[in-house]
XYZ file of C-alpha atoms in Angstrom:
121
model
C 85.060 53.149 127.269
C 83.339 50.471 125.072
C 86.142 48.899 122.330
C 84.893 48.660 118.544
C 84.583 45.467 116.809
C 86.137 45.447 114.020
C 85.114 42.344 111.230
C 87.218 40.361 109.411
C 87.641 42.021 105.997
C 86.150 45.189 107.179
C 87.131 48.217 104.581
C 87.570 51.991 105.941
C 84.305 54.427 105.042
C 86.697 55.642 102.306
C 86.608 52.622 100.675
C 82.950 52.426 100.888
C 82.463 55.619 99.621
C 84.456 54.903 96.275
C 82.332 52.506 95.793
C 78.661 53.700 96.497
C 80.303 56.304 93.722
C 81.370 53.627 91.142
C 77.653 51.108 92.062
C 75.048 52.829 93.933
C 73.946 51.062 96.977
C 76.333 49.393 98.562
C 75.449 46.370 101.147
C 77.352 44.115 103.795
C 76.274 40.725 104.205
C 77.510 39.935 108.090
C 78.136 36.369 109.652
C 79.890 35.189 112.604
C 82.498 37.994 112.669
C 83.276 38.278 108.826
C 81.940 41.045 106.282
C 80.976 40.564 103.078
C 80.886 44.113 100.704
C 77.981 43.070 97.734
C 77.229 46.077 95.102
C 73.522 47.046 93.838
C 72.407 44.111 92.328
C 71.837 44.071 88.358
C 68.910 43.197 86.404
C 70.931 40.359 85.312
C 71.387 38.841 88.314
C 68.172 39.414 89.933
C 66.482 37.304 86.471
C 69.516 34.705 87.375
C 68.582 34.585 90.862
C 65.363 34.430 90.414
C 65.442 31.350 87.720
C 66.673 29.602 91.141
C 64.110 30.726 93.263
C 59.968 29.111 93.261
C 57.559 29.559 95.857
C 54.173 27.511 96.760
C 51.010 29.379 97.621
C 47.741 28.217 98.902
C 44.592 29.470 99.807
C 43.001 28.583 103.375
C 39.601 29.057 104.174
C 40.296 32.080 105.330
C 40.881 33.483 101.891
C 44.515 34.698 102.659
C 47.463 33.109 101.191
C 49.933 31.218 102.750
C 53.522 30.961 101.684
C 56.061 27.808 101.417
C 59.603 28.377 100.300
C 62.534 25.952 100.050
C 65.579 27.354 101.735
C 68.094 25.451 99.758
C 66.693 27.074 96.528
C 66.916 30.629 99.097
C 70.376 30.068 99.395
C 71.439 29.437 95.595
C 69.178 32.890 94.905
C 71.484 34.390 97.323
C 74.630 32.481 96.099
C 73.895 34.052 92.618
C 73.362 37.629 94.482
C 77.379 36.811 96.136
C 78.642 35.172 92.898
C 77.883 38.395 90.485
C 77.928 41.586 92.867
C 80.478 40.711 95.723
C 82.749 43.699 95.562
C 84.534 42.924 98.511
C 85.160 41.696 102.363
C 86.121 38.585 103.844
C 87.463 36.053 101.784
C 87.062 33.483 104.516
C 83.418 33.566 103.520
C 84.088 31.985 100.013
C 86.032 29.548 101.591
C 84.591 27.990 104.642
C 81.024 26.355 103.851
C 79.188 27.288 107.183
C 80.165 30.974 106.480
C 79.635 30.356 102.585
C 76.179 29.286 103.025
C 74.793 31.418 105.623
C 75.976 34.512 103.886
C 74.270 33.421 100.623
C 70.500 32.888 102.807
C 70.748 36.865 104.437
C 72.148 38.219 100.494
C 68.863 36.053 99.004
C 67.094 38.714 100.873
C 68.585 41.828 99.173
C 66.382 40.895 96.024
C 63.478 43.234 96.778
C 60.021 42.036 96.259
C 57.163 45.644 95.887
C 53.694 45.524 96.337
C 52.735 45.037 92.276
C 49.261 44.644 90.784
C 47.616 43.770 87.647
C 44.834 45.359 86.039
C 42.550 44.132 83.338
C 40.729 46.715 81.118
């Protein structure tokens, strides 16, 4: 019979429940062991998150674009992301650096990017 893992600062489905009630979506940012519990984030935070955030773009010969992004300024978009909409989990995570920063690179990915076009009449 295969044993559960259970993370550090892991809540019960209750829990998670009560709060997918109170914010919508409800996400866990995981590293090395340790959960972190982050609510739907805000149109607040995205805009602050994404005053940290700047990509570089250029054009090959190809004609398709090509894509350059710092990771340091990844992982103060998801810093801002842990900051404002952590909800709950491991409080390791604030506290040691190594967890600290790879938790803020995988929540930089929670801001969601759609396909959007402009059209000029």
């Amino acid at each position: 019979m295969k044993k559960e893992t259970t993370l550090v600062g892991e809540v019960t489905p209750e829990q998670i429940e009560t709060w997918k009630a109170k914010y919508g979506k409800v996400h866990g940012v995981i590293v090395d062991g340790h959960i972190a519990y982050v609510r739907k984030i805000d149109r607040n935070t995205t805009s602050y998150a994404l005053s940290n955030m700047s990509f570089k773009m250029t054009k090959n010969d190809n004609d398709t674009s090509d894509i350059e992004m710092n990771m340091g300024k990844l992982a103060k978009t998801g810093e801002a992301v842990l900051m404002n909409c952590w909800i709950g989990g491991s409080e390791e995570i604030k506290k040691d650096e190594s967890l600290w920063m790879n938790a803020c690179i995988k929540a930089g990915e929670l801001i969601e990017f759609k396909e959007t076009e402009l059209k000029n009449f």
